[in-house]
Amino acid sequence: MIDIYPLQRRLEEWKDLVIEETLQYAWDTMQHLLYAVGIYIFLCGLVYIATVYLRNSSDCGQLRSVKRVLFVIAHPDDECMFFGPIIITLAQRHDCQMFLLCLSNGDFRNEGKQRKSELWKSCKILGIPEDNITLCKCSHLPDSPTVEWREDVVANLILNHIESLSIDTVITFDKGGVSRHINHSSIFYAAAYLCMERKLPSYCRAYALESICLVRKYSAILDVPISYLLSSYWYIISLRERDIILSAMEAHASQFIWFRKLYMFFSRYTVMNTLKEIELVDLELDLELDD
Ligand SMILES: *[C@@H]1O[C@H](CO)[C@@H](O)[C@H](O)[C@H]1NC(C)=O
Ligand SMILES: *[C@@H]1O[C@H](CO)[C@@H](O)[C@H](O)[C@H]1NC(C)=O
């Protein structure tokens, strides 16, 4: 008869060893991951502080020769929620004049009047005076979730503004519209239409605010290094300036509910904006890819 007892014991010892090693391995991996995340956050902080500090000493990454800018947005509050950093930055430049065209007064809950006065307040905080704002209440831009705004109608509206105000830089949404809102994309298509039809005056260029994926959108300053690597034009603001955007958003009292508060806290669009020029070549390429 063979004695199986030592064999059994050895097996058990071996099992314990495997479990112990696996746990140790998992723990080590987690530690390494935590270190990596910690280092990344630290680096983001450094990059952020360095660029906020250095941004005024060089024009690197900023639009050149911007004198008269027109922001085209879809609803009152888009200016704070998405365009804050660039508005704040340009407001500090004495050689730059800003105008805002808002294509709807957000009247779908009969809050039109209130939202108008909120827009006035918010823009004042951001640095755009009342006289430089146009708020449309256009009957041909219907308040229907299924109706897309007709691009030629919107395009003509924008073009009229560009010509009557001698605008040299138009800034609006890109195809993704940051939040995939159809009203936002409609404005991009209108601007694209102006480009494609070569209707933009020669002195005017159009830029789109870049949409980014969900994770990046909500990672505030953790997105800063990635934005630097991927974008050609960027505007970044200090935390003190960010408070201005937050108080401008508070002026939109009817809109400032919990999920927008969360948005404002985590959004990368309250710290940094990146822009891309709307160019004919890209648009043509896009069209070909879509076909
Ligand atoms: C508002 O527009 C006027 C011209 O109509 C311009 O002189 C002024 O600089 C603009 N204000 C800002 C803050 O851009
Ligand atoms: C466009 O905006 C209006 C409010 O101005 C809204 O009622 C409508 O649902 C929006 N359309 C789309 C397609 O989202």
Tab-separated table of C-alpha atoms and ligand atoms in Angstrom:
chain	number	residue	atom	x	y	z
A	1	MET	CA	0.000	0.000	0.000
A	2	ILE	CA	1.305	3.428	-0.912
A	3	ASP	CA	1.015	6.295	1.392
A	4	ILE	CA	-0.883	9.044	-0.466
A	5	TYR	CA	-0.846	11.461	2.390
A	6	PRO	CA	2.377	13.351	1.446
A	7	LEU	CA	1.163	13.604	-2.134
A	8	GLN	CA	-2.096	15.176	-1.049
A	9	ARG	CA	-0.322	17.586	1.184
A	10	ARG	CA	2.053	18.589	-1.555
A	11	LEU	CA	-0.883	19.200	-3.858
A	12	GLU	CA	-2.526	21.409	-1.307
A	13	GLU	CA	0.638	23.333	-0.673
A	14	TRP	CA	0.981	23.853	-4.363
A	15	LYS	CA	-2.579	25.134	-4.630
A	16	ASP	CA	-1.976	27.632	-1.834
A	17	LEU	CA	1.126	28.818	-3.582
A	18	VAL	CA	-0.708	29.419	-6.849
A	19	ILE	CA	-3.436	31.416	-5.126
A	20	GLU	CA	-0.907	33.455	-3.228
A	21	GLU	CA	1.101	34.236	-6.353
A	22	THR	CA	-1.982	35.215	-8.302
A	23	LEU	CA	-3.109	37.588	-5.585
A	24	GLN	CA	0.347	39.088	-5.376
A	25	TYR	CA	0.394	39.551	-9.132
A	26	ALA	CA	-3.022	41.247	-9.168
A	27	TRP	CA	-1.972	43.524	-6.353
A	28	ASP	CA	1.264	44.484	-8.134
A	29	THR	CA	-0.571	45.204	-11.356
A	30	MET	CA	-3.072	47.376	-9.563
A	31	GLN	CA	-0.296	49.280	-7.866
A	32	HIS	CA	1.428	49.898	-11.177
A	33	LEU	CA	-1.826	51.086	-12.694
A	34	LEU	CA	-2.417	53.441	-9.790
A	35	TYR	CA	1.114	54.811	-10.148
A	36	ALA	CA	0.556	55.352	-13.873
A	37	VAL	CA	-2.735	57.161	-13.276
A	38	GLY	CA	-1.148	59.245	-10.542
A	39	ILE	CA	1.747	60.206	-12.794
A	40	TYR	CA	-0.635	61.075	-15.627
A	41	ILE	CA	-2.737	63.308	-13.373
A	42	PHE	CA	0.396	64.983	-12.075
A	43	LEU	CA	1.649	65.557	-15.629
A	44	CYS	CA	-1.717	66.988	-16.678
A	45	GLY	CA	-1.564	69.396	-13.773
A	46	LEU	CA	1.965	70.450	-14.764
A	47	VAL	CA	1.107	70.868	-18.440
A	48	TYR	CA	-2.009	72.801	-17.495
A	49	ILE	CA	-0.229	75.188	-15.145
A	50	ALA	CA	2.664	75.668	-17.551
A	51	THR	CA	0.449	76.464	-20.521
A	52	VAL	CA	-1.870	78.766	-18.611
A	53	TYR	CA	1.203	80.600	-17.397
A	54	LEU	CA	2.881	80.773	-20.797
A	55	ARG	CA	-0.121	81.263	-23.055
A	56	ASN	CA	0.160	85.051	-23.263
A	57	SER	CA	3.829	85.106	-24.101
A	58	SER	CA	3.357	83.389	-27.436
A	59	ASP	CA	0.585	83.258	-29.990
A	60	CYS	CA	1.316	79.604	-30.541
A	61	GLY	CA	-1.847	77.649	-31.156
A	62	GLN	CA	-4.092	80.704	-31.364
A	63	LEU	CA	-5.901	82.076	-34.371
A	64	ARG	CA	-3.918	84.787	-36.094
A	65	SER	CA	-5.247	88.213	-37.040
A	66	VAL	CA	-8.628	87.916	-35.404
A	67	LYS	CA	-10.223	91.355	-35.274
A	68	ARG	CA	-13.962	90.857	-35.592
A	69	VAL	CA	-15.321	87.527	-34.465
A	70	LEU	CA	-18.819	86.165	-34.834
A	71	PHE	CA	-19.920	83.261	-32.649
A	72	VAL	CA	-22.911	81.408	-34.036
A	73	ILE	CA	-24.785	79.302	-31.479
A	74	ALA	CA	-28.122	77.506	-31.419
A	75	HIS	CA	-29.513	78.198	-27.951
A	76	PRO	CA	-28.973	80.681	-25.133
A	77	ASP	CA	-26.465	78.905	-22.800
A	78	ASP	CA	-24.381	77.325	-25.600
A	79	GLU	CA	-21.994	80.252	-25.196
A	80	CYS	CA	-21.146	79.204	-21.593
A	81	MET	CA	-21.458	75.481	-21.947
A	82	PHE	CA	-19.203	75.153	-24.984
A	83	PHE	CA	-17.440	78.361	-26.055
A	84	GLY	CA	-16.451	79.829	-22.670
A	85	PRO	CA	-12.647	79.535	-22.845
A	86	ILE	CA	-12.338	81.162	-26.257
A	87	ILE	CA	-14.797	83.960	-25.448
A	88	ILE	CA	-12.981	84.723	-22.188
A	89	THR	CA	-9.610	84.726	-23.946
A	90	LEU	CA	-10.698	86.982	-26.799
A	91	ALA	CA	-12.495	89.335	-24.390
A	92	GLN	CA	-9.109	90.166	-22.881
A	93	ARG	CA	-7.657	91.234	-26.201
A	94	HIS	CA	-8.165	94.902	-26.840
A	95	ASP	CA	-7.841	94.631	-30.594
A	96	CYS	CA	-10.636	92.078	-30.912
A	97	GLN	CA	-14.363	92.735	-31.182
A	98	MET	CA	-16.885	90.018	-30.538
A	99	PHE	CA	-20.401	89.415	-31.791
A	100	LEU	CA	-22.846	86.670	-31.025
A	101	LEU	CA	-25.614	85.279	-33.186
A	102	CYS	CA	-28.017	82.970	-31.396
A	103	LEU	CA	-30.416	81.218	-33.730
A	104	SER	CA	-33.214	80.359	-31.340
A	105	ASN	CA	-34.541	81.803	-28.133
A	106	GLY	CA	-35.243	78.387	-26.647
A	107	ASP	CA	-38.928	79.123	-26.596
A	108	PHE	CA	-40.120	75.517	-26.677
A	109	ARG	CA	-41.220	75.660	-23.029
A	110	ASN	CA	-42.495	79.204	-23.346
A	111	GLU	CA	-39.430	80.440	-21.566
A	112	GLY	CA	-38.394	82.673	-24.438
A	113	LYS	CA	-38.466	85.950	-22.563
A	114	GLN	CA	-36.650	84.633	-19.549
A	115	ARG	CA	-34.000	82.909	-21.619
A	116	LYS	CA	-33.404	86.098	-23.531
A	117	SER	CA	-32.666	88.082	-20.390
A	118	GLU	CA	-30.518	85.201	-19.130
A	119	LEU	CA	-28.488	85.318	-22.339
A	120	TRP	CA	-27.975	89.056	-21.921
A	121	LYS	CA	-26.772	88.578	-18.337
A	122	SER	CA	-24.518	85.669	-19.142
A	123	CYS	CA	-22.882	87.428	-22.094
A	124	LYS	CA	-22.292	90.518	-20.016
A	125	ILE	CA	-20.387	88.401	-17.506
A	126	LEU	CA	-18.383	86.779	-20.298
A	127	GLY	CA	-17.584	90.133	-21.894
A	128	ILE	CA	-19.989	90.473	-24.820
A	129	PRO	CA	-22.226	93.554	-24.466
A	130	GLU	CA	-25.921	93.460	-25.271
A	131	ASP	CA	-25.507	95.534	-28.426
A	132	ASN	CA	-23.284	92.873	-29.951
A	133	ILE	CA	-25.813	90.055	-29.584
A	134	THR	CA	-28.452	89.064	-32.093
A	135	LEU	CA	-31.111	86.684	-30.895
A	136	CYS	CA	-33.256	85.247	-33.666
A	137	LYS	CA	-36.777	84.153	-33.255
A	138	CYS	CA	-37.209	82.856	-36.726
A	139	SER	CA	-40.475	81.320	-37.824
A	140	HIS	CA	-38.642	79.413	-40.554
A	141	LEU	CA	-36.506	77.655	-37.930
A	142	PRO	CA	-39.273	75.536	-36.436
A	143	ASP	CA	-39.231	74.227	-32.902
A	144	SER	CA	-39.744	70.652	-33.889
A	145	PRO	CA	-37.530	67.777	-32.815
A	146	THR	CA	-37.801	66.152	-36.201
A	147	VAL	CA	-37.331	69.164	-38.433
A	148	GLU	CA	-33.788	69.987	-39.377
A	149	TRP	CA	-33.078	73.630	-39.897
A	150	ARG	CA	-32.690	74.275	-43.588
A	151	GLU	CA	-29.049	74.896	-44.226
A	152	ASP	CA	-29.512	77.557	-46.899
A	153	VAL	CA	-31.794	79.604	-44.637
A	154	VAL	CA	-29.348	79.431	-41.744
A	155	ALA	CA	-26.452	80.053	-44.137
A	156	ASN	CA	-28.002	83.255	-45.467
A	157	LEU	CA	-28.654	84.486	-41.972
A	158	ILE	CA	-25.006	83.947	-41.083
A	159	LEU	CA	-23.791	85.486	-44.317
A	160	ASN	CA	-25.885	88.628	-43.758
A	161	HIS	CA	-24.233	89.033	-40.398
A	162	ILE	CA	-20.762	88.462	-41.758
A	163	GLU	CA	-21.252	91.085	-44.423
A	164	SER	CA	-23.004	93.735	-42.383
A	165	LEU	CA	-20.546	93.488	-39.493
A	166	SER	CA	-17.403	92.889	-41.626
A	167	ILE	CA	-16.685	89.743	-39.671
A	168	ASP	CA	-13.261	88.184	-40.329
A	169	THR	CA	-13.657	85.066	-38.187
A	170	VAL	CA	-16.752	82.920	-37.720
A	171	ILE	CA	-16.714	80.349	-34.937
A	172	THR	CA	-19.393	77.709	-34.569
A	173	PHE	CA	-19.990	74.000	-33.928
A	174	ASP	CA	-18.529	71.160	-35.950
A	175	LYS	CA	-20.404	68.268	-37.489
A	176	GLY	CA	-20.727	66.478	-34.147
A	177	GLY	CA	-22.058	69.627	-32.479
A	178	VAL	CA	-20.300	68.681	-29.183
A	179	SER	CA	-23.428	66.991	-27.855
A	180	ARG	CA	-24.772	65.580	-31.126
A	181	HIS	CA	-27.682	68.024	-30.969
A	182	ILE	CA	-29.162	68.355	-34.436
A	183	ASN	CA	-29.584	72.114	-34.021
A	184	HIS	CA	-25.839	72.408	-33.441
A	185	SER	CA	-24.890	70.340	-36.452
A	186	SER	CA	-27.297	72.351	-38.598
A	187	ILE	CA	-25.192	75.441	-38.022
A	188	PHE	CA	-22.068	73.564	-39.074
A	189	TYR	CA	-23.771	72.425	-42.265
A	190	ALA	CA	-24.789	76.015	-42.951
A	191	ALA	CA	-21.211	77.201	-42.511
A	192	ALA	CA	-19.979	74.313	-44.665
A	193	TYR	CA	-22.502	75.312	-47.302
A	194	LEU	CA	-21.107	78.855	-47.344
A	195	CYS	CA	-17.626	77.411	-47.830
A	196	MET	CA	-18.606	74.953	-50.529
A	197	GLU	CA	-20.560	77.547	-52.481
A	198	ARG	CA	-17.629	79.937	-52.059
A	199	LYS	CA	-19.974	82.532	-50.636
A	200	LEU	CA	-17.760	83.551	-47.732
A	201	PRO	CA	-16.090	86.918	-48.385
A	202	SER	CA	-12.361	86.611	-49.015
A	203	TYR	CA	-11.524	88.344	-45.724
A	204	CYS	CA	-13.481	85.838	-43.662
A	205	ARG	CA	-12.532	82.421	-42.325
A	206	ALA	CA	-14.731	79.900	-40.554
A	207	TYR	CA	-13.697	77.680	-37.646
A	208	ALA	CA	-15.456	74.819	-35.919
A	209	LEU	CA	-15.318	73.907	-32.244
A	210	GLU	CA	-14.057	70.333	-32.154
A	211	SER	CA	-16.290	67.622	-30.700
A	212	ILE	CA	-14.505	64.948	-28.671
A	213	CYS	CA	-15.454	61.529	-27.371
A	214	LEU	CA	-17.397	61.097	-24.147
A	215	VAL	CA	-14.458	60.139	-21.932
A	216	ARG	CA	-12.401	63.112	-23.052
A	217	LYS	CA	-15.395	65.425	-22.850
A	218	TYR	CA	-15.797	64.789	-19.130
A	219	SER	CA	-12.175	64.658	-18.077
A	220	ALA	CA	-11.640	68.400	-17.555
A	221	ILE	CA	-7.912	69.123	-17.356
A	222	LEU	CA	-6.987	65.475	-17.823
A	223	ASP	CA	-7.720	66.019	-21.504
A	224	VAL	CA	-5.315	68.933	-21.861
A	225	PRO	CA	-2.230	67.000	-23.097
A	226	ILE	CA	-4.311	64.998	-25.559
A	227	SER	CA	-5.866	68.159	-26.963
A	228	TYR	CA	-2.427	69.658	-27.479
A	229	LEU	CA	-1.311	66.647	-29.436
A	230	LEU	CA	-4.393	66.386	-31.624
A	231	SER	CA	-5.508	69.942	-32.333
A	232	SER	CA	-4.126	72.866	-34.269
A	233	TYR	CA	-5.785	75.748	-32.430
A	234	TRP	CA	-6.422	75.799	-28.717
A	235	TYR	CA	-7.607	78.186	-26.035
A	236	ILE	CA	-7.005	77.410	-22.404
A	237	ILE	CA	-7.996	79.403	-19.327
A	238	SER	CA	-6.994	79.554	-15.685
A	239	LEU	CA	-9.199	78.244	-12.907
A	240	ARG	CA	-10.006	81.796	-11.875
A	241	GLU	CA	-11.260	82.552	-15.380
A	242	ARG	CA	-13.192	79.316	-15.279
A	243	ASP	CA	-15.134	80.708	-12.329
A	244	ILE	CA	-16.328	83.494	-14.637
A	245	ILE	CA	-17.836	80.869	-16.941
A	246	LEU	CA	-19.487	79.169	-13.989
A	247	SER	CA	-21.071	82.410	-12.837
A	248	ALA	CA	-22.180	83.143	-16.402
A	249	MET	CA	-23.826	79.736	-16.415
A	250	GLU	CA	-25.553	80.543	-13.143
A	251	ALA	CA	-27.153	83.474	-14.951
A	252	HIS	CA	-29.023	80.890	-16.992
A	253	ALA	CA	-31.109	80.112	-13.948
A	254	SER	CA	-33.847	78.286	-15.841
A	255	GLN	CA	-31.274	75.885	-17.315
A	256	PHE	CA	-28.946	75.453	-14.383
A	257	ILE	CA	-30.236	72.118	-13.099
A	258	TRP	CA	-28.285	69.261	-11.565
A	259	PHE	CA	-27.025	67.537	-14.685
A	260	ARG	CA	-25.813	70.798	-16.161
A	261	LYS	CA	-24.072	71.562	-12.882
A	262	LEU	CA	-22.318	68.212	-13.146
A	263	TYR	CA	-21.529	68.955	-16.766
A	264	MET	CA	-19.979	72.298	-15.890
A	265	PHE	CA	-17.843	70.704	-13.208
A	266	PHE	CA	-16.404	67.869	-15.255
A	267	SER	CA	-16.509	69.288	-18.747
A	268	ARG	CA	-13.321	69.922	-20.617
A	269	TYR	CA	-15.178	72.708	-22.468
A	270	THR	CA	-15.031	74.898	-19.371
A	271	VAL	CA	-11.233	74.724	-19.349
A	272	MET	CA	-10.201	74.431	-22.935
A	273	ASN	CA	-11.525	74.855	-26.478
A	274	THR	CA	-9.926	73.501	-29.606
A	275	LEU	CA	-10.784	74.693	-33.083
A	276	LYS	CA	-10.382	73.426	-36.590
A	277	GLU	CA	-10.670	75.525	-39.710
A	278	ILE	CA	-13.639	74.661	-41.917
A	279	GLU	CA	-11.868	74.101	-45.212
A	280	LEU	CA	-13.061	73.268	-48.665
A	281	VAL	CA	-10.683	70.317	-49.107
A	282	ASP	CA	-11.883	68.616	-45.944
A	283	LEU	CA	-15.516	69.166	-46.844
A	284	GLU	CA	-15.047	67.682	-50.295
A	285	LEU	CA	-13.253	64.708	-48.835
A	286	ASP	CA	-16.075	64.258	-46.340
A	287	LEU	CA	-18.642	64.306	-49.117
A	288	GLU	CA	-16.735	61.684	-51.070
A	289	LEU	CA	-16.463	59.442	-48.037
A	290	ASP	CA	-20.176	59.794	-47.351
A	291	ASP	CA	-21.092	58.778	-50.907
B	1	LIG	C1	-19.255	95.424	-29.632
B	1	LIG	O1	-19.433	95.995	-30.907
B	1	LIG	C2	-18.873	97.282	-31.066
B	1	LIG	C3	-19.185	97.748	-32.467
B	1	LIG	O2	-20.511	97.590	-32.780
B	1	LIG	C4	-17.396	97.236	-30.849
B	1	LIG	O3	-16.843	98.515	-30.945
B	1	LIG	C5	-17.090	96.650	-29.503
B	1	LIG	O4	-15.708	96.476	-29.355
B	1	LIG	C6	-17.781	95.322	-29.339
B	1	LIG	N1	-17.551	94.846	-28.002
B	1	LIG	C7	-16.790	93.778	-27.717
B	1	LIG	C8	-16.632	93.458	-26.294
B	1	LIG	O5	-16.261	93.114	-28.574
B	2	LIG	C1	-33.932	72.553	-32.189
B	2	LIG	O1	-34.112	73.449	-31.153
B	2	LIG	C2	-35.428	73.630	-30.749
B	2	LIG	C3	-35.434	74.660	-29.712
B	2	LIG	O2	-34.911	75.819	-30.165
B	2	LIG	C4	-36.000	72.331	-30.246
B	2	LIG	O3	-37.340	72.489	-29.906
B	2	LIG	C5	-35.874	71.313	-31.290
B	2	LIG	O4	-36.242	70.088	-30.745
B	2	LIG	C6	-34.457	71.234	-31.800
B	2	LIG	N1	-34.402	70.369	-32.919
B	2	LIG	C7	-33.721	69.256	-32.915
B	2	LIG	C8	-33.766	68.486	-34.145
B	2	LIG	O5	-33.105	68.898	-31.939
